[in-house]
Tab-separated table of C-alpha atoms and ligand atoms in Angstrom:
chain	number	residue	atom	x	y	z
G	1	MET	CA	19.356	-8.684	-1.195
G	2	GLN	CA	16.567	-7.219	-3.353
G	3	ASP	CA	16.489	-10.225	-5.696
G	4	PHE	CA	16.639	-12.530	-2.745
G	5	LEU	CA	13.566	-10.892	-1.158
G	6	GLY	CA	11.425	-11.623	-4.214
G	7	LEU	CA	9.518	-8.327	-4.142
G	8	PRO	CA	6.834	-7.816	-6.788
G	9	VAL	CA	7.806	-5.782	-9.846
G	10	ALA	CA	8.185	-2.067	-9.056
G	11	ALA	CA	5.540	-0.174	-11.032
G	12	SER	CA	5.362	3.296	-9.499
G	13	SER	CA	7.715	6.258	-9.213
G	14	HIS	CA	8.201	5.942	-5.452
G	15	ALA	CA	8.620	2.144	-5.449
G	16	GLY	CA	12.428	2.439	-5.504
G	17	ASP	CA	12.466	4.408	-2.226
G	18	ILE	CA	10.276	1.854	-0.491
G	19	ASP	CA	12.322	-1.055	-1.796
G	20	GLN	CA	15.577	0.557	-0.687
G	21	MET	CA	14.152	0.894	2.807
G	22	ILE	CA	12.912	-2.697	2.842
G	23	VAL	CA	16.362	-3.890	1.772
G	24	LEU	CA	18.142	-1.856	4.479
G	25	ILE	CA	15.758	-3.107	7.172
G	26	HIS	CA	16.346	-6.685	6.054
G	27	TRP	CA	20.106	-6.187	6.201
G	28	LEU	CA	19.809	-4.900	9.756
G	29	MET	CA	17.548	-7.818	10.696
G	30	PHE	CA	19.937	-10.264	9.039
G	31	VAL	CA	22.916	-8.910	10.995
G	32	LEU	CA	20.942	-8.998	14.256
G	33	PHE	CA	19.715	-12.522	13.577
G	34	ALA	CA	23.173	-13.801	12.701
G	35	GLY	CA	24.701	-11.980	15.702
G	36	TRP	CA	22.213	-13.446	18.148
G	37	ALA	CA	22.562	-16.932	16.652
G	38	ILE	CA	26.367	-16.852	16.906
G	39	TYR	CA	26.223	-15.512	20.457
G	40	PHE	CA	23.701	-18.184	21.445
G	41	ILE	CA	25.899	-20.983	20.138
G	42	TYR	CA	28.961	-19.433	21.808
G	43	VAL	CA	27.143	-19.266	25.155
G	44	LEU	CA	25.973	-22.854	24.910
G	45	PHE	CA	29.580	-23.928	24.488
G	46	ARG	CA	31.324	-21.446	26.772
G	47	PHE	CA	29.060	-21.970	29.775
G	48	ARG	CA	28.525	-25.692	29.377
G	49	ARG	CA	27.940	-27.594	32.552
G	50	SER	CA	31.183	-29.595	32.473
G	51	ALA	CA	33.286	-26.407	32.362
G	52	HIS	CA	31.171	-24.582	34.973
G	53	PRO	CA	29.736	-26.995	37.483
G	54	LYS	CA	28.892	-24.079	39.754
G	55	ALA	CA	27.027	-21.024	38.466
G	56	SER	CA	28.544	-17.577	38.874
G	57	TYR	CA	26.044	-14.943	40.042
G	58	THR	CA	28.077	-11.857	39.190
G	59	GLY	CA	26.945	-11.705	35.553
G	60	ALA	CA	28.700	-10.104	32.589
G	61	LYS	CA	31.180	-7.333	33.332
G	62	GLY	CA	32.297	-6.055	29.923
G	63	LYS	CA	30.887	-2.907	28.253
G	64	ILE	CA	30.589	-4.441	24.797
G	65	SER	CA	26.870	-5.220	25.059
G	66	LYS	CA	26.153	-1.562	25.846
G	67	TRP	CA	28.097	-0.482	22.778
G	68	ILE	CA	26.265	-2.923	20.537
G	69	GLU	CA	22.895	-1.817	21.896
G	70	GLY	CA	23.874	1.799	21.317
G	71	ALA	CA	24.909	1.052	17.733
G	72	ILE	CA	21.591	-0.678	17.003
G	73	VAL	CA	19.643	2.281	18.395
G	74	VAL	CA	21.663	4.633	16.168
G	75	ILE	CA	21.092	2.475	13.055
G	76	GLU	CA	17.360	2.268	13.754
G	77	ALA	CA	17.187	6.024	14.287
G	78	VAL	CA	18.941	6.557	10.941
G	79	LEU	CA	16.485	4.222	9.180
G	80	LEU	CA	13.588	6.097	10.714
G	81	ILE	CA	14.813	9.675	10.322
G	82	VAL	CA	16.726	9.437	7.039
G	83	TYR	CA	14.511	6.951	5.159
G	84	ALA	CA	11.095	6.255	6.673
G	85	VAL	CA	9.958	9.722	7.739
G	86	PRO	CA	10.965	11.488	4.479
G	87	ALA	CA	9.365	8.699	2.389
G	88	TRP	CA	6.110	9.098	4.302
G	89	ALA	CA	6.319	12.908	4.210
G	90	LYS	CA	6.506	12.762	0.414
G	91	ARG	CA	3.233	10.791	0.337
G	92	VAL	CA	1.298	13.127	2.621
G	93	ALA	CA	2.892	16.604	2.579
G	94	GLN	CA	1.799	17.516	-0.912
G	95	PHE	CA	-0.762	15.963	-3.205
G	96	PRO	CA	-0.833	16.477	-6.962
G	97	SER	CA	-3.387	19.060	-8.065
G	98	GLU	CA	-6.637	17.721	-9.499
G	99	ASN	CA	-5.811	19.190	-12.946
G	100	GLU	CA	-2.570	17.305	-13.387
G	101	ALA	CA	-3.799	14.024	-11.904
G	102	THR	CA	-6.193	11.260	-12.825
G	103	VAL	CA	-8.741	11.620	-10.049
G	104	VAL	CA	-10.810	8.649	-9.023
G	105	ARG	CA	-12.916	7.573	-6.065
G	106	VAL	CA	-12.407	4.072	-4.736
G	107	VAL	CA	-15.044	2.793	-2.327
G	108	GLY	CA	-14.570	-0.522	-0.561
G	109	GLU	CA	-17.460	-2.717	0.463
G	110	GLN	CA	-17.890	-6.305	1.582
G	111	PHE	CA	-16.504	-7.670	-0.752
G	112	ALA	CA	-15.695	-5.533	-3.777
G	113	TRP	CA	-14.022	-2.333	-4.902
G	114	ASN	CA	-16.311	0.287	-6.442
G	115	ILE	CA	-14.559	2.669	-8.778
G	116	HIS	CA	-15.989	6.076	-9.642
G	117	TYR	CA	-14.570	8.371	-12.336
G	118	PRO	CA	-15.807	11.959	-12.569
G	119	GLY	CA	-15.989	11.886	-16.388
G	120	ALA	CA	-15.104	14.711	-18.759
G	121	ASP	CA	-16.394	17.510	-16.508
G	122	GLY	CA	-13.952	16.466	-13.786
G	123	ARG	CA	-16.721	16.574	-11.169
G	124	PHE	CA	-18.067	13.651	-9.236
G	125	GLY	CA	-21.827	13.335	-9.218
G	126	ARG	CA	-23.571	13.462	-5.869
G	127	THR	CA	-23.849	10.160	-4.057
G	128	ASP	CA	-26.375	9.314	-1.383
G	129	VAL	CA	-26.532	6.237	0.755
G	130	LYS	CA	-30.333	6.164	0.269
G	131	LEU	CA	-29.856	5.574	-3.453
G	132	VAL	CA	-27.634	2.529	-3.000
G	133	ALA	CA	-29.188	-0.402	-4.848
G	134	PRO	CA	-27.893	-3.610	-6.436
G	135	ASP	CA	-27.527	-1.830	-9.796
G	136	ASN	CA	-26.184	1.344	-8.158
G	137	PRO	CA	-23.671	0.243	-5.545
G	138	LEU	CA	-22.259	3.759	-5.121
G	139	GLY	CA	-25.659	5.397	-4.634
G	140	LEU	CA	-24.953	7.807	-7.485
G	141	ASP	CA	-27.677	10.407	-7.973
G	142	LYS	CA	-28.298	10.136	-11.724
G	143	THR	CA	-30.392	13.322	-11.751
G	144	ASP	CA	-27.382	15.389	-10.665
G	145	PRO	CA	-25.883	17.197	-13.709
G	146	ASN	CA	-22.371	16.354	-12.462
G	147	ALA	CA	-23.272	12.662	-12.562
G	148	LYS	CA	-24.259	12.720	-16.248
G	149	ASP	CA	-20.818	11.744	-17.519
G	150	ASP	CA	-19.604	9.786	-14.503
G	151	ILE	CA	-18.224	6.315	-15.057
G	152	THR	CA	-18.489	3.576	-12.469
G	153	THR	CA	-17.001	0.113	-12.485
G	154	ILE	CA	-16.698	-2.731	-10.048
G	155	ASN	CA	-13.274	-4.248	-9.378
G	156	GLN	CA	-11.740	-2.688	-12.472
G	157	LEU	CA	-9.459	0.330	-12.144
G	158	ASN	CA	-7.972	1.651	-15.380
G	159	LEU	CA	-5.285	4.321	-15.180
G	160	PRO	CA	-2.950	6.038	-17.624
G	161	VAL	CA	0.785	5.489	-17.192
G	162	ASP	CA	3.266	8.211	-16.123
G	163	ARG	CA	0.586	10.543	-14.786
G	164	PRO	CA	-0.117	11.140	-11.095
G	165	VAL	CA	-3.152	9.311	-9.768
G	166	LEU	CA	-5.159	10.809	-6.931
G	167	VAL	CA	-7.445	8.300	-5.264
G	168	HIS	CA	-10.123	9.400	-2.809
G	169	LEU	CA	-10.462	6.269	-0.752
G	170	SER	CA	-13.469	5.396	1.391
G	171	THR	CA	-15.595	2.450	2.431
G	172	LYS	CA	-19.309	1.734	2.773
G	173	ASP	CA	-19.119	-0.679	5.666
G	174	VAL	CA	-16.075	-1.946	7.566
G	175	ILE	CA	-12.353	-1.180	7.437
G	176	HIS	CA	-10.748	-2.393	4.217
G	177	SER	CA	-7.275	-1.710	2.897
G	178	PHE	CA	-6.419	-0.619	-0.605
G	179	GLY	CA	-3.295	-2.602	-1.498
G	180	LEU	CA	-1.508	-2.179	-4.813
G	181	TYR	CA	1.614	-4.223	-4.257
G	182	GLU	CA	3.345	-3.397	-7.528
G	183	MET	CA	2.763	0.321	-6.898
G	184	ARG	CA	3.950	-0.052	-3.269
G	185	VAL	CA	0.665	1.527	-2.183
G	186	LYS	CA	-1.266	0.457	0.869
G	187	GLN	CA	-3.851	2.541	2.695
G	188	ASP	CA	-6.641	1.579	5.027
G	189	ALA	CA	-10.152	2.633	4.053
G	190	ILE	CA	-11.973	3.812	7.175
G	191	PRO	CA	-15.755	4.194	7.471
G	192	GLY	CA	-16.761	7.857	7.568
G	193	MET	CA	-13.464	9.102	6.141
G	194	GLN	CA	-12.342	9.997	2.658
G	195	ILE	CA	-8.586	9.472	2.527
G	196	PRO	CA	-6.442	10.748	-0.352
G	197	VAL	CA	-3.751	8.449	-1.762
G	198	TRP	CA	-1.474	9.323	-4.649
G	199	PHE	CA	1.156	7.635	-6.789
G	200	VAL	CA	2.523	7.671	-10.326
G	201	PRO	CA	2.246	4.366	-12.194
G	202	THR	CA	5.285	3.823	-14.390
G	203	ARG	CA	4.641	0.488	-16.113
G	204	VAL	CA	1.899	-0.490	-18.497
G	205	GLY	CA	0.391	-3.789	-17.398
G	206	GLU	CA	-2.195	-5.725	-15.454
G	207	TYR	CA	-2.060	-5.670	-11.676
G	208	GLU	CA	-4.345	-6.388	-8.739
G	209	ILE	CA	-6.066	-4.527	-5.935
G	210	ALA	CA	-5.817	-6.681	-2.840
G	211	CYS	CA	-7.839	-5.952	0.264
G	212	SER	CA	-5.117	-5.955	2.913
G	213	GLN	CA	-7.319	-5.961	6.008
G	214	LEU	CA	-9.267	-8.986	7.111
G	215	CYS	CA	-12.730	-7.535	6.504
G	216	GLY	CA	-15.089	-10.480	6.829
G	217	LEU	CA	-15.824	-13.954	5.560
G	218	GLY	CA	-15.479	-12.997	1.896
G	219	HIS	CA	-12.196	-11.113	2.417
G	220	PHE	CA	-10.314	-13.672	0.318
G	221	ARG	CA	-12.330	-12.827	-2.776
G	222	MET	CA	-12.147	-9.047	-2.377
G	223	ARG	CA	-9.877	-8.636	-5.296
G	224	GLY	CA	-9.896	-5.979	-7.958
G	225	PHE	CA	-7.874	-5.429	-11.088
G	226	VAL	CA	-5.710	-2.517	-12.140
G	227	THR	CA	-4.948	-1.916	-15.777
G	228	ILE	CA	-2.209	0.614	-16.452
G	229	GLN	CA	-2.505	1.840	-20.027
G	230	THR	CA	-0.909	4.325	-22.349
G	231	ALA	CA	-2.693	7.688	-22.404
G	232	ALA	CA	-4.262	6.863	-25.785
G	233	ASP	CA	-5.555	3.464	-24.652
G	234	PHE	CA	-6.931	5.003	-21.490
G	235	THR	CA	-8.809	7.684	-23.436
G	236	LYS	CA	-10.224	4.999	-25.686
G	237	TRP	CA	-11.253	2.852	-22.726
G	238	MET	CA	-12.961	5.841	-21.159
G	239	ALA	CA	-14.826	6.586	-24.399
G	240	ASP	CA	-15.917	2.941	-24.628
G	241	GLN	CA	-17.204	3.074	-21.072
G	242	GLN	CA	-19.112	6.275	-21.859
G	243	LYS	CA	-20.739	4.525	-24.783
G	244	GLU	CA	-21.541	1.420	-22.781
G	245	GLN	CA	-22.861	3.201	-19.713
G	246	ARG	CA	-24.445	6.253	-21.327
G	247	GLY	CA	-25.569	4.837	-24.648
G	248	GLY	CA	-23.174	7.040	-26.602
G	249	ASN	CA	-24.164	10.390	-25.052
U	1	CU	CU1	-11.908	-5.839	2.397
C-alpha cells in the first residue's frame, strides 16, 4: 500500500509513524469503498424493476448492517486511540531542550519564509515591528547585544542531520502553514502566536518548505528550501553566513 500511495521520501524520525497511520487509514477506506461498491451493484441487480414491480415498504430486516457499522466504529476508534492520539501526543507533550536542539525562528509573511538563527550565543536578538524594512524583514534590532551574531535568511533553512530541530513558528500577517512534506511536518502559523514545532531530520538532502494554507494571491510562490546537512557542513555554512552577514566578526 505504501508504495502505491506514492508518499514523498521519509526524512524525519517520526515519519514512519505517520506513514503507518496513513497506510492503515487508506486500507480502511479501501475496504469501505469496495464494500459500498459491491453492495451498490448487488442492490441494482437484486431490486431491479422486472423482479420487483411493486415496492416493499417494510425495509431491511437483518441485523448485519448494525454489526458492520459497529465494526467500523471500533476500527476508527482503534485508529484514533492507538495511533493518532499517541502520535500527536509525542509531538506536543515534550519538546527537546534548547541545548540539545537546533533552535530557529521561522516567520511567514506574504509571500516568503524568514528564517532567524540565534547565532553562537544561542539567544535571539530583539525584534520590533517598527524596525521592519525591506532590508530587515524580521525587524531585528541590530543594537541589541543578542542580535550581534544572529543570522537571518529568506526562504533558506539549513539544518544539521540527526539532531532535534525546534522551530518557533510565527507569521507577520495572515495565517500560513509551515509544510515540510518529507519530514511529515505541517503546522499553521497564526498571527500573534509563536508555536513550537519539533522534529529530527534523518536524511541529508535538499527539500522544500511549502506554504500549506491559501494565504493570498502569491501563495503559489511562497516556497522555501530546506537543506539538511552533516554537522560539519552545517557548522561551515553557519560560519560562512557569519562572514557574509557580519563581515567576519
Ligand atoms: Cu503562505
